[in-house]
């Protein structure tokens, strides 16, 4: 397998997979899952393994492609142009990985290496991120709202680890992921102060999958209810440190919203390209091109798509230059020089998971960037997401309007993209919430406490030192 | 209770039907579950809604068009697809030659297929062949709502001159090609009708222009009424959710962004309610203007309603995403809104007796 980190290389790999394998089955897959939401197309995921999309953003130090936020976003645009549900499947996988990337190498040599090795063996190993709850959706995406959120989950400290209880909802890949990044408070009455991320093995006792949602669109990526019934995780399952979850969430959202803008851009592009191809190849449909309304609409689509792409690329580049900067820190780069066999040693893995390594990671992060930079990165990412999502809705709606009900097979494809587009205005925080982040971060120049503080967990959480 | 003659009674009957028959079956109708649409249609017929517009002397209820459109809006609050079937059946019955209507058994359901006008649909259309006093149809009509399971279709054309032809679903040479991926209005299951020299019964040429024009105007006004019903239902769901869901420690409705969305819905509902749809039912241009405005308003309201419910709204359980899909089709049927311009600015249209300015 080759290591490809160029943007063009990522785009080419993703496009080949998307156009060769995903696009031809997108409508039928959507119909099938519409009839049976529990159906999941493992074959489609397995087919994609050779394109290394599951390890796109995993560091080269543990065998991944080492792609940046820009690589990840470009990949999602290509997938979304073929099928937004499949893009979301890979996007949700990346979302589960992001907190592991941002909190230091503790889990790189474990789970991330496992994903890479499974990919090489031809076995898909998916991740997901579980944060949304039945009574807290938008609340958990915003630092202010989180303080008053009605959180129903809890991670209780016990000797050697934590016990997780409660229910998460609408979790993309929740029922197909092997590993989940799960965020819960250790004190539900103080969720913002005790928001903590854990790595959970979905084979753990007490973990179960509830309802698989019947969604309007983006069906290739399942959304599941997840139940945690006293699930035990060890202290090593902590992602970052106890109580760092809110800062981790801000960093994760700064990384994950631009990719949603990329998915939205891909949806708009998919609709535009399909409409144009239909108009250009169907001799009778081509008569519509004589209408100035159609010409202006196509021009507007091209304009909106170009600007949406600029928005997500710009946000992803900003992320790479700020929050992503520690990933190229010399200490982090040096990990790549350690022979893989070393990481198979349990003693070494304990070492890299030690509290001092986590503390040092926070120091590296704090030296590499600032609260202000992360806040700006989040605002730009939110801007790209909200704008891209509106473009996706506008372009898919306009494409349907032009094609009409007599358009033949392209009609089903456009209708699917229109249904798919709506979700981009909702997930990763509603567009309204995203624009409030833009207001705070850009218009008002506010600065969030976006970086975890340095110091012991007990001290930070107000407990005994 | 069957339809009476007093407007308020009619609305109450329709509202009761919506609450007790349609709303509980809305998901099943949307899923096109076998038998559900047929069972609902039997209840539609028992109430007399299927022939509400037909004169009493011809076996109908004899409703005024304005009252009929109010009833239609109420039905659309429950299920827009069923409302469309009611609209199309009534349009078909008032368009059919009297002698044909007299022979139709009770509970029969017909629909209407509009052949595309100039520039409307370059990929579908029908040709009429007159041969020894008979008329035959050849070609294809795309996405005829309600065609699946219908007993017949009224085909109307405007080109080269107006014509109205009744075609039985059992007519030799007719293929009804269902479209299982239909996005919205799914209770009125659509099909492409493929005509291979299919014989039909023609409305006399001298009356065809009037019948065609009236059918077109009626369906446009009816779709406007249906769009209003869809928007009302979306607003109800969004408003109720906003008053119960807690976010940030307060009810959702306390957030400014939510207030804005709900206020926009209310503005559009008031504007729609102010339209006198019944007065436009004999004027295709005025009807078209109402249909464009109402369907655009319904699309905006339903998209905002899904947004307001967030992730919940995107799931089929709440029924609000279905309203978004239904509203989208109102923008495309009986013609695409963006193509309305040519007809709206036509000099003949500008002399409409229903100009409000």
PDB file of N, CA and C in Angstrom, chain A residues 128-161:
ATOM      1  N   UNK A 128     -17.119   5.578  16.032  1.00  0.00           N
ATOM      2  CA  UNK A 128     -18.197   6.551  16.081  1.00  0.00           C
ATOM      3  C   UNK A 128     -18.013   7.417  17.310  1.00  0.00           C
ATOM      4  N   UNK A 129     -18.771   8.483  17.387  1.00  0.00           N
ATOM      5  CA  UNK A 129     -18.714   9.376  18.542  1.00  0.00           C
ATOM      6  C   UNK A 129     -20.103   9.461  19.159  1.00  0.00           C
ATOM      7  N   UNK A 130     -20.217   9.156  20.450  1.00  0.00           N
ATOM      8  CA  UNK A 130     -21.524   9.172  21.117  1.00  0.00           C
ATOM      9  C   UNK A 130     -21.579  10.347  22.073  1.00  0.00           C
ATOM     10  N   UNK A 131     -22.355  11.342  21.714  1.00  0.00           N
ATOM     11  CA  UNK A 131     -22.475  12.518  22.571  1.00  0.00           C
ATOM     12  C   UNK A 131     -23.937  12.917  22.774  1.00  0.00           C
ATOM     13  N   UNK A 132     -24.765  12.842  21.712  1.00  0.00           N
ATOM     14  CA  UNK A 132     -26.165  13.280  21.797  1.00  0.00           C
ATOM     15  C   UNK A 132     -26.979  12.368  22.712  1.00  0.00           C
ATOM     16  N   UNK A 133     -27.911  12.960  23.446  1.00  0.00           N
ATOM     17  CA  UNK A 133     -28.763  12.196  24.355  1.00  0.00           C
ATOM     18  C   UNK A 133     -30.232  12.470  24.042  1.00  0.00           C
ATOM     19  N   UNK A 134     -31.132  11.635  24.548  1.00  0.00           N
ATOM     20  CA  UNK A 134     -32.554  11.838  24.242  1.00  0.00           C
ATOM     21  C   UNK A 134     -33.060  13.243  24.619  1.00  0.00           C
ATOM     22  N   UNK A 135     -32.571  13.791  25.728  1.00  0.00           N
ATOM     23  CA  UNK A 135     -33.051  15.111  26.150  1.00  0.00           C
ATOM     24  C   UNK A 135     -32.016  16.206  25.944  1.00  0.00           C
ATOM     25  N   UNK A 136     -30.957  15.913  25.219  1.00  0.00           N
ATOM     26  CA  UNK A 136     -29.909  16.918  25.014  1.00  0.00           C
ATOM     27  C   UNK A 136     -29.245  16.699  23.660  1.00  0.00           C
ATOM     28  N   UNK A 137     -29.655  17.498  22.688  1.00  0.00           N
ATOM     29  CA  UNK A 137     -29.062  17.406  21.354  1.00  0.00           C
ATOM     30  C   UNK A 137     -28.153  18.591  21.119  1.00  0.00           C
ATOM     31  N   UNK A 138     -28.773  19.714  20.755  1.00  0.00           N
ATOM     32  CA  UNK A 138     -28.007  20.941  20.543  1.00  0.00           C
ATOM     33  C   UNK A 138     -27.260  21.349  21.815  1.00  0.00           C
ATOM     34  N   UNK A 139     -27.864  21.064  22.969  1.00  0.00           N
ATOM     35  CA  UNK A 139     -27.255  21.440  24.260  1.00  0.00           C
ATOM     36  C   UNK A 139     -25.810  20.956  24.403  1.00  0.00           C
ATOM     37  N   UNK A 140     -25.566  19.738  23.922  1.00  0.00           N
ATOM     38  CA  UNK A 140     -24.229  19.179  24.165  1.00  0.00           C
ATOM     39  C   UNK A 140     -23.210  19.664  23.138  1.00  0.00           C
ATOM     40  N   UNK A 141     -23.648  20.483  22.199  1.00  0.00           N
ATOM     41  CA  UNK A 141     -22.745  21.012  21.174  1.00  0.00           C
ATOM     42  C   UNK A 141     -22.273  22.422  21.524  1.00  0.00           C
ATOM     43  N   UNK A 142     -22.736  22.941  22.629  1.00  0.00           N
ATOM     44  CA  UNK A 142     -22.455  24.334  22.938  1.00  0.00           C
ATOM     45  C   UNK A 142     -22.018  24.481  24.397  1.00  0.00           C
ATOM     46  N   UNK A 143     -20.900  25.158  24.643  1.00  0.00           N
ATOM     47  CA  UNK A 143     -20.390  25.267  26.009  1.00  0.00           C
ATOM     48  C   UNK A 143     -21.386  25.910  26.975  1.00  0.00           C
ATOM     49  N   UNK A 144     -22.113  26.926  26.521  1.00  0.00           N
ATOM     50  CA  UNK A 144     -23.062  27.589  27.417  1.00  0.00           C
ATOM     51  C   UNK A 144     -24.279  26.720  27.689  1.00  0.00           C
ATOM     52  N   UNK A 145     -24.831  26.144  26.622  1.00  0.00           N
ATOM     53  CA  UNK A 145     -26.037  25.330  26.790  1.00  0.00           C
ATOM     54  C   UNK A 145     -25.752  24.082  27.626  1.00  0.00           C
ATOM     55  N   UNK A 146     -24.517  23.590  27.527  1.00  0.00           N
ATOM     56  CA  UNK A 146     -24.174  22.366  28.253  1.00  0.00           C
ATOM     57  C   UNK A 146     -24.332  22.546  29.765  1.00  0.00           C
ATOM     58  N   UNK A 147     -24.125  23.768  30.231  1.00  0.00           N
ATOM     59  CA  UNK A 147     -24.199  24.012  31.683  1.00  0.00           C
ATOM     60  C   UNK A 147     -25.590  23.721  32.245  1.00  0.00           C
ATOM     61  N   UNK A 148     -26.616  23.911  31.407  1.00  0.00           N
ATOM     62  CA  UNK A 148     -27.984  23.685  31.894  1.00  0.00           C
ATOM     63  C   UNK A 148     -28.638  22.494  31.211  1.00  0.00           C
ATOM     64  N   UNK A 149     -27.844  21.712  30.497  1.00  0.00           N
ATOM     65  CA  UNK A 149     -28.406  20.601  29.730  1.00  0.00           C
ATOM     66  C   UNK A 149     -28.976  19.518  30.643  1.00  0.00           C
ATOM     67  N   UNK A 150     -30.002  18.836  30.127  1.00  0.00           N
ATOM     68  CA  UNK A 150     -30.615  17.743  30.893  1.00  0.00           C
ATOM     69  C   UNK A 150     -29.921  16.437  30.504  1.00  0.00           C
ATOM     70  N   UNK A 151     -28.816  16.206  31.188  1.00  0.00           N
ATOM     71  CA  UNK A 151     -27.987  15.051  30.860  1.00  0.00           C
ATOM     72  C   UNK A 151     -28.479  13.827  31.637  1.00  0.00           C
ATOM     73  N   UNK A 152     -28.643  12.743  30.923  1.00  0.00           N
ATOM     74  CA  UNK A 152     -29.144  11.526  31.560  1.00  0.00           C
ATOM     75  C   UNK A 152     -28.098  10.437  31.704  1.00  0.00           C
ATOM     76  N   UNK A 153     -26.865  10.734  31.298  1.00  0.00           N
ATOM     77  CA  UNK A 153     -25.807   9.725  31.400  1.00  0.00           C
ATOM     78  C   UNK A 153     -24.850  10.097  32.531  1.00  0.00           C
ATOM     79  N   UNK A 154     -24.096   9.100  32.962  1.00  0.00           N
ATOM     80  CA  UNK A 154     -23.112   9.388  34.019  1.00  0.00           C
ATOM     81  C   UNK A 154     -21.975   8.368  33.986  1.00  0.00           C
ATOM     82  N   UNK A 155     -20.766   8.876  34.203  1.00  0.00           N
ATOM     83  CA  UNK A 155     -19.609   7.997  34.370  1.00  0.00           C
ATOM     84  C   UNK A 155     -19.212   8.056  35.836  1.00  0.00           C
ATOM     85  N   UNK A 156     -19.343   6.935  36.525  1.00  0.00           N
ATOM     86  CA  UNK A 156     -19.073   6.899  37.961  1.00  0.00           C
ATOM     87  C   UNK A 156     -17.686   6.316  38.188  1.00  0.00           C
ATOM     88  N   UNK A 157     -16.870   7.035  38.963  1.00  0.00           N
ATOM     89  CA  UNK A 157     -15.497   6.560  39.239  1.00  0.00           C
ATOM     90  C   UNK A 157     -15.556   5.371  40.187  1.00  0.00           C
ATOM     91  N   UNK A 158     -14.844   4.332  39.826  1.00  0.00           N
ATOM     92  CA  UNK A 158     -14.733   3.147  40.678  1.00  0.00           C
ATOM     93  C   UNK A 158     -13.251   2.743  40.675  1.00  0.00           C
ATOM     94  N   UNK A 159     -12.859   1.912  41.583  1.00  0.00           N
ATOM     95  CA  UNK A 159     -11.447   1.518  41.587  1.00  0.00           C
ATOM     96  C   UNK A 159     -11.018   0.938  40.233  1.00  0.00           C
ATOM     97  N   UNK A 160      -9.970   1.498  39.675  1.00  0.00           N
ATOM     98  CA  UNK A 160      -9.419   0.985  38.414  1.00  0.00           C
ATOM     99  C   UNK A 160     -10.089   1.503  37.166  1.00  0.00           C
ATOM    100  N   UNK A 161     -11.147   2.289  37.331  1.00  0.00           N
ATOM    101  CA  UNK A 161     -11.807   2.770  36.115  1.00  0.00           C
ATOM    102  C   UNK A 161     -13.105   3.508  36.378  1.00  0.00           C
TER     103      UNK A 161
END
